[in-house]
Coordinates of C-alpha atoms in Angstrom, one line a residue:
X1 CA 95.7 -65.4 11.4
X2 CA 95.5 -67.0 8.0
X3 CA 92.9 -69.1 6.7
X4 CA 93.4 -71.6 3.7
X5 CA 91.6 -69.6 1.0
X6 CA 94.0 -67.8 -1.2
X7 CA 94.5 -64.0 0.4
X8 CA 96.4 -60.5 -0.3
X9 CA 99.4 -60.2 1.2
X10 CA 100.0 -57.0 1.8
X11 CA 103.6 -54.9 2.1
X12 CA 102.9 -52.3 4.8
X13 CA 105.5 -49.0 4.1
X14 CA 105.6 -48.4 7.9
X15 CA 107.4 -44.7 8.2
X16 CA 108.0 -44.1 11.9
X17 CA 110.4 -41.9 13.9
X18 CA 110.6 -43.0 17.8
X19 CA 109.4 -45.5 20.4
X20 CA 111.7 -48.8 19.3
X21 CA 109.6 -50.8 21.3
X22 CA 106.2 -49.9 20.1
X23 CA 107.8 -50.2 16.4
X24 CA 108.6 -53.6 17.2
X25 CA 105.5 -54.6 18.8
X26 CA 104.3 -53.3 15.8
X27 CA 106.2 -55.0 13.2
X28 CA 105.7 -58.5 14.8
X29 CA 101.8 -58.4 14.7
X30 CA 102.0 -57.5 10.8
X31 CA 104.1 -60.1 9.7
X32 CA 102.2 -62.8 12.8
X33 CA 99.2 -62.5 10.1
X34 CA 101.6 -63.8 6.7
X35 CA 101.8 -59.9 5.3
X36 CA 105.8 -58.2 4.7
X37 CA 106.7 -54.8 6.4
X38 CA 109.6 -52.3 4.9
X39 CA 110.6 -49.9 7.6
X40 CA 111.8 -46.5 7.1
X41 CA 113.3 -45.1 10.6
X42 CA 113.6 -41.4 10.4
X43 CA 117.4 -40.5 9.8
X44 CA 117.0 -37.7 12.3
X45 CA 116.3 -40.1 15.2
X46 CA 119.0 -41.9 16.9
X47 CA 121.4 -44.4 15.5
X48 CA 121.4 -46.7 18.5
X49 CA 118.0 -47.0 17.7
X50 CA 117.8 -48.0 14.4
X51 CA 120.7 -50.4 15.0
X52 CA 118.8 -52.2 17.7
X53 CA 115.5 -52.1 16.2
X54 CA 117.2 -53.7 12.8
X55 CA 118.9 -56.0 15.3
X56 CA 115.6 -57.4 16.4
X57 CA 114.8 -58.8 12.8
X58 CA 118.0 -59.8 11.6
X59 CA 117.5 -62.9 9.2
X60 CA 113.5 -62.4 9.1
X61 CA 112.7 -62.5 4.9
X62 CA 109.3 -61.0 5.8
X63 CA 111.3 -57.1 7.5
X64 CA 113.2 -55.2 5.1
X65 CA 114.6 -52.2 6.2
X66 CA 114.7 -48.6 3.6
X67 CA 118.1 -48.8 1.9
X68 CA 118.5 -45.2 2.4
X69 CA 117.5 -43.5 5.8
X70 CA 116.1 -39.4 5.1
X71 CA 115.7 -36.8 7.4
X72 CA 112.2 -36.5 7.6
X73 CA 110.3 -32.8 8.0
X74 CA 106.8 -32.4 8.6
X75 CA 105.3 -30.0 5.1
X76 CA 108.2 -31.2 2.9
X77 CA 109.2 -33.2 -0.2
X78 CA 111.0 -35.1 2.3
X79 CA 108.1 -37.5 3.9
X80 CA 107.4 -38.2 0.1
X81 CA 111.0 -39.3 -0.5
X82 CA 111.3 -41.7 2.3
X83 CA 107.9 -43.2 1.3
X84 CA 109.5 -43.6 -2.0
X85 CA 112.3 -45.5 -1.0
X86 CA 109.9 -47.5 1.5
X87 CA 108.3 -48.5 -1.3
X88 CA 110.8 -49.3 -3.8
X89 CA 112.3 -51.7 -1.3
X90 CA 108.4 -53.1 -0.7
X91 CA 108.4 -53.5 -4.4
X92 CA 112.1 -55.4 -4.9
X93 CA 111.8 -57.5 -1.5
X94 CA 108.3 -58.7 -1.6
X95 CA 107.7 -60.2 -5.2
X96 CA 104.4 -61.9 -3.9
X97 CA 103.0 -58.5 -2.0
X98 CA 99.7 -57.7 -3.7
X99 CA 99.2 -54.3 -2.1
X100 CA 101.5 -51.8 -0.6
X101 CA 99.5 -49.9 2.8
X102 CA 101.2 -47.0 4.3
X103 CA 101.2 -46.7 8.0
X104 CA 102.6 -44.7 10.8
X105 CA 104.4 -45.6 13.7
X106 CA 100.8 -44.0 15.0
X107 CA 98.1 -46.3 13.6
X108 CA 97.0 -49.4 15.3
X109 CA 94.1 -52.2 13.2
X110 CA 90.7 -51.2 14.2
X111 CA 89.6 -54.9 12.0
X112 CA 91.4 -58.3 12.3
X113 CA 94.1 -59.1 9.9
X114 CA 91.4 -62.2 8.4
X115 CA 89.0 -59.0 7.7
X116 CA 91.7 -57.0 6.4
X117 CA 92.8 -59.5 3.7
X118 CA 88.8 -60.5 3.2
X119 CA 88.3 -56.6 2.5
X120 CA 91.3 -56.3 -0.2
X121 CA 90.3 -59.4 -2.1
X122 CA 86.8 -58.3 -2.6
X123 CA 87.9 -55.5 -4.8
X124 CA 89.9 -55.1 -7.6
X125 CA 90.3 -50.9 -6.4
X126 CA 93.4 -48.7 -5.2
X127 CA 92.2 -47.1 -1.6
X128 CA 93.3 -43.6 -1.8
X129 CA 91.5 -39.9 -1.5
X130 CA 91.8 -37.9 -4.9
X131 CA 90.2 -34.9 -4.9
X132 CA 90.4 -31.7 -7.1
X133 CA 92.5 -29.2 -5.6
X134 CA 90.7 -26.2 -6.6
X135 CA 87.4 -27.1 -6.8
X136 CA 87.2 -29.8 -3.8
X137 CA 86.9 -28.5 0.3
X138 CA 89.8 -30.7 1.0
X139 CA 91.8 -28.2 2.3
X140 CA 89.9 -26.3 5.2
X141 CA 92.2 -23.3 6.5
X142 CA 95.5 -21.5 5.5
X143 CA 97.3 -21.7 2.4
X144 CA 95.8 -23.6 -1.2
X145 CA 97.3 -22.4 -4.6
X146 CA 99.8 -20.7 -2.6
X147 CA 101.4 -24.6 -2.0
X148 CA 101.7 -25.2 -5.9
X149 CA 102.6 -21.8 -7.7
X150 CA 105.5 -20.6 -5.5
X151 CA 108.4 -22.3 -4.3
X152 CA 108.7 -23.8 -0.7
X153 CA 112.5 -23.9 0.6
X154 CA 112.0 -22.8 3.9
X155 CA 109.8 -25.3 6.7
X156 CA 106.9 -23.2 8.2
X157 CA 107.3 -25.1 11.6
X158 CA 111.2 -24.9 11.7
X159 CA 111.9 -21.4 10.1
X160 CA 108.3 -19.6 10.3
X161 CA 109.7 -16.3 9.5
X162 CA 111.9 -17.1 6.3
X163 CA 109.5 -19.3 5.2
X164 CA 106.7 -16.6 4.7
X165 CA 109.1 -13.6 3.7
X166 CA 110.2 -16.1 1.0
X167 CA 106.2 -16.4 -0.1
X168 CA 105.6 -12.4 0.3
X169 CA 108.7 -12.2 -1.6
X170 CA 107.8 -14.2 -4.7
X171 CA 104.4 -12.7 -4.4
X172 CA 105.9 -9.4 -5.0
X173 CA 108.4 -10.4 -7.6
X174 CA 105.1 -12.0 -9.4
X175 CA 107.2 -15.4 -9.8
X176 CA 104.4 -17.9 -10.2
X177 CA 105.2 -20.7 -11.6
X178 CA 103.5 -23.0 -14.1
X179 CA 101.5 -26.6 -12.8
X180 CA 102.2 -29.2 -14.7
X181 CA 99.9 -28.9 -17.6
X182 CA 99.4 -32.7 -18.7
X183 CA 98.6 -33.2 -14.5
X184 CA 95.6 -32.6 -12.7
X185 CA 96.2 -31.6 -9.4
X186 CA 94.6 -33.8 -6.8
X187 CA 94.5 -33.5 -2.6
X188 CA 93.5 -36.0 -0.1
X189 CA 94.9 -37.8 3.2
X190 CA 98.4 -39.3 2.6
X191 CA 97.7 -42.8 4.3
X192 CA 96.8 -45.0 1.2
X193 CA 96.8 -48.8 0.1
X194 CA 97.9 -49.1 -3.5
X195 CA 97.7 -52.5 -5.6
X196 CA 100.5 -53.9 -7.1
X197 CA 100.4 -53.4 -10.5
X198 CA 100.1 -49.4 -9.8
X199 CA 103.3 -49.4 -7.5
X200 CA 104.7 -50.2 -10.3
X201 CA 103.4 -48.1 -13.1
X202 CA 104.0 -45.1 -10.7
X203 CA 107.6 -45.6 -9.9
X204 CA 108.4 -46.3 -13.9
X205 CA 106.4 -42.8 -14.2
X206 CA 108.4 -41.2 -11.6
X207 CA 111.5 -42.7 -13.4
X208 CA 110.6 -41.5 -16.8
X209 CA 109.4 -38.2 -15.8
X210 CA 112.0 -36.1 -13.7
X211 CA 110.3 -33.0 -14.1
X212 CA 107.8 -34.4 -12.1
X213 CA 109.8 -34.7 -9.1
X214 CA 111.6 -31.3 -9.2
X215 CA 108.2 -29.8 -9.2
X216 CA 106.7 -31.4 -6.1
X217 CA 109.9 -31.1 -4.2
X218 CA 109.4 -27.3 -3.9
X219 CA 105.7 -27.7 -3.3
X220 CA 104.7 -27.7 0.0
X221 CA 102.9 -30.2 1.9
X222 CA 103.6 -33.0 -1.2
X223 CA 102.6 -36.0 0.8
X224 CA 98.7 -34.6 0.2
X225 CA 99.2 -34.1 -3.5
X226 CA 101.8 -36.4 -5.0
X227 CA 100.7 -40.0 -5.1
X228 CA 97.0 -38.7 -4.7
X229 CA 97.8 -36.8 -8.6
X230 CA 100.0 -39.6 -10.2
X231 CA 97.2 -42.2 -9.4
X232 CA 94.3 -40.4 -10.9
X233 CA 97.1 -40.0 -13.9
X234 CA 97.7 -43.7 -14.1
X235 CA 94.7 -45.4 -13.0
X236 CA 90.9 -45.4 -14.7
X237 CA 89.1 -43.8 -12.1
X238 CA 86.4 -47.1 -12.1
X239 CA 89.6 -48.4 -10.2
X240 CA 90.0 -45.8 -8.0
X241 CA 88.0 -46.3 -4.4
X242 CA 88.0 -42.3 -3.6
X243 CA 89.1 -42.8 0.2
X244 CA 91.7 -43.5 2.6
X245 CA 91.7 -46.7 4.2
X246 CA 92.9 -45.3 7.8
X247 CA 90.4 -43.9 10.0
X248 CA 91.6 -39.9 11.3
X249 CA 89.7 -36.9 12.4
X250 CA 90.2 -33.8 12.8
X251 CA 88.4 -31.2 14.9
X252 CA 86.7 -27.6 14.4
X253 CA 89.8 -26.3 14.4
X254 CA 91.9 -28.3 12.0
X255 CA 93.5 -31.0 14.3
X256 CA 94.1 -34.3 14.3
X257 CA 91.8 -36.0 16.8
X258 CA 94.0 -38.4 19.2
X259 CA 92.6 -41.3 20.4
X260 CA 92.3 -43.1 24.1
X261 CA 91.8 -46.1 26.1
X262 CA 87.4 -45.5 26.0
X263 CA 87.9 -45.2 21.9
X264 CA 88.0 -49.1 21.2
X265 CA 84.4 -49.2 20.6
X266 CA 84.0 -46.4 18.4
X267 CA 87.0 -47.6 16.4
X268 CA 86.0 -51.3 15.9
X269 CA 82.7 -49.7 14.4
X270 CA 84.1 -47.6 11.7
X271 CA 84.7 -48.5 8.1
X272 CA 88.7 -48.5 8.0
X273 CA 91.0 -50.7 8.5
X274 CA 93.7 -48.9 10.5
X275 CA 93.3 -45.7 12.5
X276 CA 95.4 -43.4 13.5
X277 CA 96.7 -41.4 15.9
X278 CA 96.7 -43.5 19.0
X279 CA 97.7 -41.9 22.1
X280 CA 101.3 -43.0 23.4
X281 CA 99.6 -43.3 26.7
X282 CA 96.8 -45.5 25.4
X283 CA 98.3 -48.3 26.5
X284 CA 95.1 -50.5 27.2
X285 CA 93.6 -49.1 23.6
X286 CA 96.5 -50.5 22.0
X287 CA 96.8 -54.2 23.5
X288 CA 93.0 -54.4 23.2
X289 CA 93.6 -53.3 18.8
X290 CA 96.8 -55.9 19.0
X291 CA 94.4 -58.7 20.4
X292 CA 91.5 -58.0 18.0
X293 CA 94.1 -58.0 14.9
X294 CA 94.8 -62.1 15.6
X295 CA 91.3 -63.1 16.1
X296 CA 89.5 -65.3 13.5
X297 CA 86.0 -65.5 12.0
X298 CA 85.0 -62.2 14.2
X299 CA 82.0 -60.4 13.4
X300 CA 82.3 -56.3 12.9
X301 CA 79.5 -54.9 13.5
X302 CA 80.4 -51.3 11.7
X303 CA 77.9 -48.4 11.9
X304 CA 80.5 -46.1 10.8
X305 CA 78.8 -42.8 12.9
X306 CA 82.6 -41.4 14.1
X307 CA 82.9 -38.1 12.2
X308 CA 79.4 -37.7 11.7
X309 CA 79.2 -38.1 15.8
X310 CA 82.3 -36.3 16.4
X311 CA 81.3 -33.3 13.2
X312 CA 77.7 -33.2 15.4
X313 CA 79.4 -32.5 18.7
X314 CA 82.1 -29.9 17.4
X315 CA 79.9 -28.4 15.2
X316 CA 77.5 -27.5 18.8
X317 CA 80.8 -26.0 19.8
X318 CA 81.6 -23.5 17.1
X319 CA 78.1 -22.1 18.0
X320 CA 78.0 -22.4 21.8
X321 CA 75.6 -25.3 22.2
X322 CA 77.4 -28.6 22.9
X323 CA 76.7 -29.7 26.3
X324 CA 80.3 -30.6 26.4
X325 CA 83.4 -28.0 27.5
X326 CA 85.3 -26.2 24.6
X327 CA 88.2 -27.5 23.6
X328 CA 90.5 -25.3 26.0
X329 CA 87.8 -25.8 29.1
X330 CA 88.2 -29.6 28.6
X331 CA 92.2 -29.8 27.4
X332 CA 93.6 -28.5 30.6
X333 CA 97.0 -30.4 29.7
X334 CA 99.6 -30.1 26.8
X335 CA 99.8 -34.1 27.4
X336 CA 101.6 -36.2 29.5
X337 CA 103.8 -38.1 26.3
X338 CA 104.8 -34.3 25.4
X339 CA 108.4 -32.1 25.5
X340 CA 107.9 -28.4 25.5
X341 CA 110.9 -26.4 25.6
X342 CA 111.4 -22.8 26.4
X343 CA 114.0 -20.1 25.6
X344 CA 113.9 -17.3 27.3
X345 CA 116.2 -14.5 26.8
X346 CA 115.3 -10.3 26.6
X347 CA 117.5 -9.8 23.6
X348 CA 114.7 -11.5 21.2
X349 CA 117.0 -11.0 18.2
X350 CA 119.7 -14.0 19.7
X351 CA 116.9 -16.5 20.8
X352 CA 115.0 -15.7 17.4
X353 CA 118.6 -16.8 15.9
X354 CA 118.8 -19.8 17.8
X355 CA 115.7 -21.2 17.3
X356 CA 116.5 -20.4 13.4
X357 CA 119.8 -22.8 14.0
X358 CA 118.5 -25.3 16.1
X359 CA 115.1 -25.7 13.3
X360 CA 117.6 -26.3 10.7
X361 CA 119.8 -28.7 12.6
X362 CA 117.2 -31.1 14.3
X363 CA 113.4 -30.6 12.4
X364 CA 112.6 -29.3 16.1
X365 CA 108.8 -26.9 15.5
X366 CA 110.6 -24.0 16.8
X367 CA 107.9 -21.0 17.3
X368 CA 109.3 -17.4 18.3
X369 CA 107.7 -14.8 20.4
X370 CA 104.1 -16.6 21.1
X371 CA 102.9 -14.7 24.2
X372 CA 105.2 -11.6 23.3
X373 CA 104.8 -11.0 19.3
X374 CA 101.4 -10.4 18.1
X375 CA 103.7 -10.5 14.4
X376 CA 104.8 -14.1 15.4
X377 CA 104.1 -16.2 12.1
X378 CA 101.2 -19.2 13.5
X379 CA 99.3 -21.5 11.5
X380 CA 95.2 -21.1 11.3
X381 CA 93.8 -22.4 14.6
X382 CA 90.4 -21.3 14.2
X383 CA 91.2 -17.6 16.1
X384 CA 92.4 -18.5 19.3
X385 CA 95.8 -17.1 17.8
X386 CA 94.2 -14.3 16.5
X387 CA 95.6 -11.7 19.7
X388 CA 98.2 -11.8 22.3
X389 CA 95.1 -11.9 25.1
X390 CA 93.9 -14.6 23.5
X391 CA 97.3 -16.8 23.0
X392 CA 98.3 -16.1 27.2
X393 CA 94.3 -17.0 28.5
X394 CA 94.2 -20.3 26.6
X395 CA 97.9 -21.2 26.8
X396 CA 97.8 -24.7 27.3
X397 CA 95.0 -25.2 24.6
X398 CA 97.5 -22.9 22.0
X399 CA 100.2 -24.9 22.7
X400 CA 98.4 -28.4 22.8
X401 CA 97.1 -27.4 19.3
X402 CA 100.3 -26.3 17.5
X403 CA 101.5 -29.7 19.0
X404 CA 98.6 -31.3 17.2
X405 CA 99.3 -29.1 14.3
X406 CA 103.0 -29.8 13.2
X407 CA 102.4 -33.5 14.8
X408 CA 105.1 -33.8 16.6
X409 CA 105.8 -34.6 20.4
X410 CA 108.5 -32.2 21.0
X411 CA 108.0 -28.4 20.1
X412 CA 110.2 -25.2 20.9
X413 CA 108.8 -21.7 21.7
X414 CA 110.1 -18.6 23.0
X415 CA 109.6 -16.2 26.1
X416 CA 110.5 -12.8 27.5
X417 CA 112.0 -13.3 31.0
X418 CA 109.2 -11.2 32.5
X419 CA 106.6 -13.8 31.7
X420 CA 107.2 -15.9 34.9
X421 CA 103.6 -16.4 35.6
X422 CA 103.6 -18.6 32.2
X423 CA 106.9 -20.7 33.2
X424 CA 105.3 -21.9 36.4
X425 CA 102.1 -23.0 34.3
X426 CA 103.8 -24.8 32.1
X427 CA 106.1 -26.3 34.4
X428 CA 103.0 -27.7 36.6
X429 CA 101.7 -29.4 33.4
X430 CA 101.5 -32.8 32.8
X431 CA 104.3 -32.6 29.8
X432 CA 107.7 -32.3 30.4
X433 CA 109.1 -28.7 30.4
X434 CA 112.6 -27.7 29.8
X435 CA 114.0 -24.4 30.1
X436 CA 117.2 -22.7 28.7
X437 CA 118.1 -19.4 29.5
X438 CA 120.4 -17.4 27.2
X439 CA 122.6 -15.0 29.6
X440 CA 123.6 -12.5 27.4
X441 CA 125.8 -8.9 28.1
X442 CA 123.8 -5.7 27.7
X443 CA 126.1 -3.1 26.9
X444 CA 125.0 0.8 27.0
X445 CA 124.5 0.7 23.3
X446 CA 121.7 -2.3 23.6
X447 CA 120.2 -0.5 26.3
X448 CA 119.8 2.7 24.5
X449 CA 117.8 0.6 22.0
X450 CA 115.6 -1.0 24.5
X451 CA 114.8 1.9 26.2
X452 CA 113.8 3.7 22.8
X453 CA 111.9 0.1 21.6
X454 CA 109.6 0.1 24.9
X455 CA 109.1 4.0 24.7
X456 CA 111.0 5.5 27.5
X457 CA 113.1 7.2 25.4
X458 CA 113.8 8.7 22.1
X459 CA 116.0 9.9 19.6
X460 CA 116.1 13.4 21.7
X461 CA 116.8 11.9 24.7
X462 CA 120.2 13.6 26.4
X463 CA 122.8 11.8 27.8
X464 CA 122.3 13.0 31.1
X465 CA 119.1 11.2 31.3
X466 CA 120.4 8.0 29.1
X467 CA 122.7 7.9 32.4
X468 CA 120.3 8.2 34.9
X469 CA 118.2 5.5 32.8
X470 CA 119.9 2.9 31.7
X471 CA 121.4 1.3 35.7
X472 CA 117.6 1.1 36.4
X473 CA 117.2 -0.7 32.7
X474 CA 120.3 -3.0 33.9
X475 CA 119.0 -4.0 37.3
X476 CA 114.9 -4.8 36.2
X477 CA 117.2 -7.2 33.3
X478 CA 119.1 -8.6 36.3
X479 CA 116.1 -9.6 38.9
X480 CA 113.9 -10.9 35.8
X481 CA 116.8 -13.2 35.4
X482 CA 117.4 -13.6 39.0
X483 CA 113.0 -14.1 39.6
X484 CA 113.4 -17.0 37.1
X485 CA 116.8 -18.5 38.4
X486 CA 114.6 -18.7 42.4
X487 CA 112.4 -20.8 41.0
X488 CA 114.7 -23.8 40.5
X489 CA 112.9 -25.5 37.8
X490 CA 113.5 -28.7 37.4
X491 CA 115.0 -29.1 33.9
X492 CA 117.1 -25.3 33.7
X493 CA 119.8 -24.9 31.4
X494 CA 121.6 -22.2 30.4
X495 CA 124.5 -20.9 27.8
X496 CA 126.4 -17.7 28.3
X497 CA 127.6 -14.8 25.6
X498 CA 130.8 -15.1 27.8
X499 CA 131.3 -18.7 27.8
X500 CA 132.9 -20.7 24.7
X501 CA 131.1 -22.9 22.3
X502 CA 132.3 -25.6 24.1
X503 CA 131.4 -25.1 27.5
X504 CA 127.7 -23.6 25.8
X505 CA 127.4 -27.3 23.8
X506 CA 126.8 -29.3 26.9
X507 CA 123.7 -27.4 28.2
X508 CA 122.5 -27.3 24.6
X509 CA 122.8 -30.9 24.0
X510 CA 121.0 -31.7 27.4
X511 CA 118.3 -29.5 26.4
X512 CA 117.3 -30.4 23.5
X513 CA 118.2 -34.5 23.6
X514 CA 120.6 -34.1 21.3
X515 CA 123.7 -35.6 20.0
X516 CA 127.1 -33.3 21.8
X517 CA 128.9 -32.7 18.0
X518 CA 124.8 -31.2 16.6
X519 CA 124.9 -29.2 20.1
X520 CA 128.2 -27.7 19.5
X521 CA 127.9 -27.1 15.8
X522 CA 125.0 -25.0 17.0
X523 CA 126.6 -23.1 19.7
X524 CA 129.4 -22.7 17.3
X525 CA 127.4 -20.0 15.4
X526 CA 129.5 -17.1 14.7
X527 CA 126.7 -14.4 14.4
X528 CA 124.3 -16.1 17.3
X529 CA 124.9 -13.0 20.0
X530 CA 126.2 -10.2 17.8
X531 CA 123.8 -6.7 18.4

């Protein structure tokens, strides 16, 4: 709570997507300690949610709500926008907010709010990485320059394949483009606490300078680079403190390190404020953090070991010597709190085009062939993608770290109807599984094709023996189908080449949690099972 000496208040820019509840909960022990809080609720979650969560604050002067919802996509300008908005409502609503903290939906106080307000006051400092992009190690695998010098339209997570033709594409073309020369680029972590005064020299900057804009909205992963390089431009760096103020890890392969109920000591000793990401199913972590954030006059005792500690442990990994299980020999669950939907379907080309139209419609990570396509466009995971026998022995791991990856809690991928072995593992996992079959007609022509694509037949091949072939081809289709349907899975759905968009809308919606008139646009798709 508040003490009588003269404090920061602080505006939190809480950006959050699901879990009304928690965001309430969340909300309420914020403005308990005198601070404000400006909500933006993703514009791709439900309406009925946002309507009741704004319900819940109705007439409080310390809640304001973003005046404009976006649709927010992990990678994109997008994520940069809404925090812009956030923040300009922050800015107009709070008059007497000293600094602006962005938070997540994710992050819980690791400090008490008294400490938090003791901490801001004792420096005049804006709390934000900055880094050189070039010459800094900020970015440890996959693309760098490539993020700045070509143009991003495509999502990598919701439309892997356009997205890198459209990068090997520019890169033959030669159609680099030119940084901003008067800017030097910067990187760091996108969770910051800015003061005042420099909220509001960077939105007159943004305001003055389009250009600006247009350029990071085509760069890809902006929320790294955009407030991190327009602070270093406004601010002496004597005033910047080079760091984030939210306590994250990531481990030896580039993810985020979640955190559980036997964290909170380890937490309380680091020195941050906030950390984040805390498991959904830490339930005990979170009311213990909730508890500490009211007390008064606590000592911290902060030794501040975690990612030295955690860098020690995974760094015995990478070279075989931690006492402790790899990663995959210890992670035997996708998670509990986690949605992992499958398509399966042998003509690839109509559940590629699917997961194209669904990734555009809902932000969904939709992944293609995983176990099938050794060509399937991934992310660096440290190698465990690196072969098909890799990706199908340490299936669970693969797909716990692409969840970790695109951070998300709901993720699509794709499977040839002969990999049953892999829908009964990931139906016995902890996560919820969903499956959607995709019962298309093979015609002689199609079959022709296969049988020439999986070598047991070729452009010589007569007709006599195409007609001795192909019934075989038809009936292994039909009892891989059949195998799958004898399983009775739990959460099976399924849409039919034969059936109208209307009667394929209803399954679709089911599946993916979505709203009927998405589903049907969707199913709607003219091209979706042509050959």
């Amino acid at each position: 709570m508040r003490t009588d000496t003269k404090m920061a208040t602080v505006a939190f820019i809480l950006l959050c997507h699901k879990d009304r509840e928690a965001i309430t909960a969340q909300v309420e022990r914020l403005t308990a300690a005198g601070d404000k809080v400006a909500v933006h609720f993703d514009a791709r979650a439900s309406q009925s949610d946002y309507e009741a969560l704004r319900s819940n604050f109705v007439g409080n002067p310390d809640v304001a709500f973003a005046k404009t919802r976006v649709k927010c996509g992990w990678g994109e300008w997008s994520l940069v926008a809404a925090t812009l908005i956030a923040v300009r409502t922050a800015f107009e609503a709070f008059p007497e907010a000293t600094h602006f903290y962005l938070l997540s939906g994710d992050c819980m106080p690791i400090k008490s709010a008294q400490y938090v307000h003791e901490y801001l006051d004792a420096r005049d400092a804006d709390i934000i990485e900055s880094f050189d992009f070039f010459e800094s190690d900020w970015i440890k695998t996959g693309l760098r320059e490539e993020r700045l010098i070509y143009r991003h339209i495509f999502n990598e997570r919701t439309q892997p394949r356009r997205y890198y033709a459209a990068i090997k594409l520019q890169q033959v073309l030669g159609l680099k483009r030119a940084i901003p020369a008067d800017l030097r680029m910067m990187i760091g972590s996108q969770w910051w606490c800015l003061r005042r005064r420099t909220i509001e020299k960077l939105l007159q900057f943004v305001d003055q300078n389009k250009g600006i804009e247009r350029f990071f909205r085509t760069t890809w992963i902006p929320d790294e680079t955009f407030f991190q390089t327009l602070v270093r431009h406004l601010v002496a760096e004597v005033e910047i403190d080079c760091r984030t103020p939210t306590f994250l890890m990531f481990s030896d392969y580039g993810m985020p390190v979640t955190f559980y109920n036997d964290h909170f000591d380890l937490l309380l000793a680091q020195d941050y404020l906030f950390a984040r990401k805390i498991s959904a199913e830490a339930e005990e972590l979170k009311a213990r953090l909730g508890a500490v954030y009211a007390e008064v006059d606590r000592n911290f005792s902060v030794s501040d070991e975690g990612r030295r500690l955690h860098g020690f442990l995974t760094g015995r990994g990478r070279i075989g010597q931690r006492f402790a299980p790899r990663f995959w020999e210890r992670d035997a669950t996708i998670g509990r709190e986690r949605t992992l939907m499958l398509v399966t379907c042998k003509k690839w080309h109509v559940a590629k085009r699917l997961l194209d139209r669904v990734g555009m419609a809902t932000n969904l990570p939709a992944i293609e062939f995983l176990f099938d396509e050794g060509s399937t466009p991934l992310p660096d995971l440290g190698g465990i993608e690196a072969t098909l026998d890799k990706r199908s022995r340490h299936r669970r791991a693969m797909v716990r770290m692409l969840f970790d990856y695109y951070e998300t809690d709901r993720m699509i991928l794709c499977l040839d109807p002969s990999r049953l072995h892999l829908l009964r593992d990931f139906f016995s996992d902890r996560c919820e599984t969903r499956l959607l079959e995709i019962d298309c007609q093979y015609g002689d022509d199609y079959l022709q094709g296969h049988a020439r694509r999986v070598g047991l037949a070729s452009e010589m091949t007569t007709e006599a023996n195409f007609a001795a072939l192909l019934p075989t081809l038809r009936n292994d289709l039909t009892r891989e189908i059949e195998a799958i349907r004898d399983e009775r899975f739990p959460e099976f759905f399924r849409i039919k080449e034969t059936a109208a968009p209307e009667e394929n809308a209803a399954p679709l919606a089911k599946f993916l949690g979505i709203e009927h008139e998405k589903a049907l646009d969707i199913a709607r798709t003219d091209y979706l099972f042509a050959d």
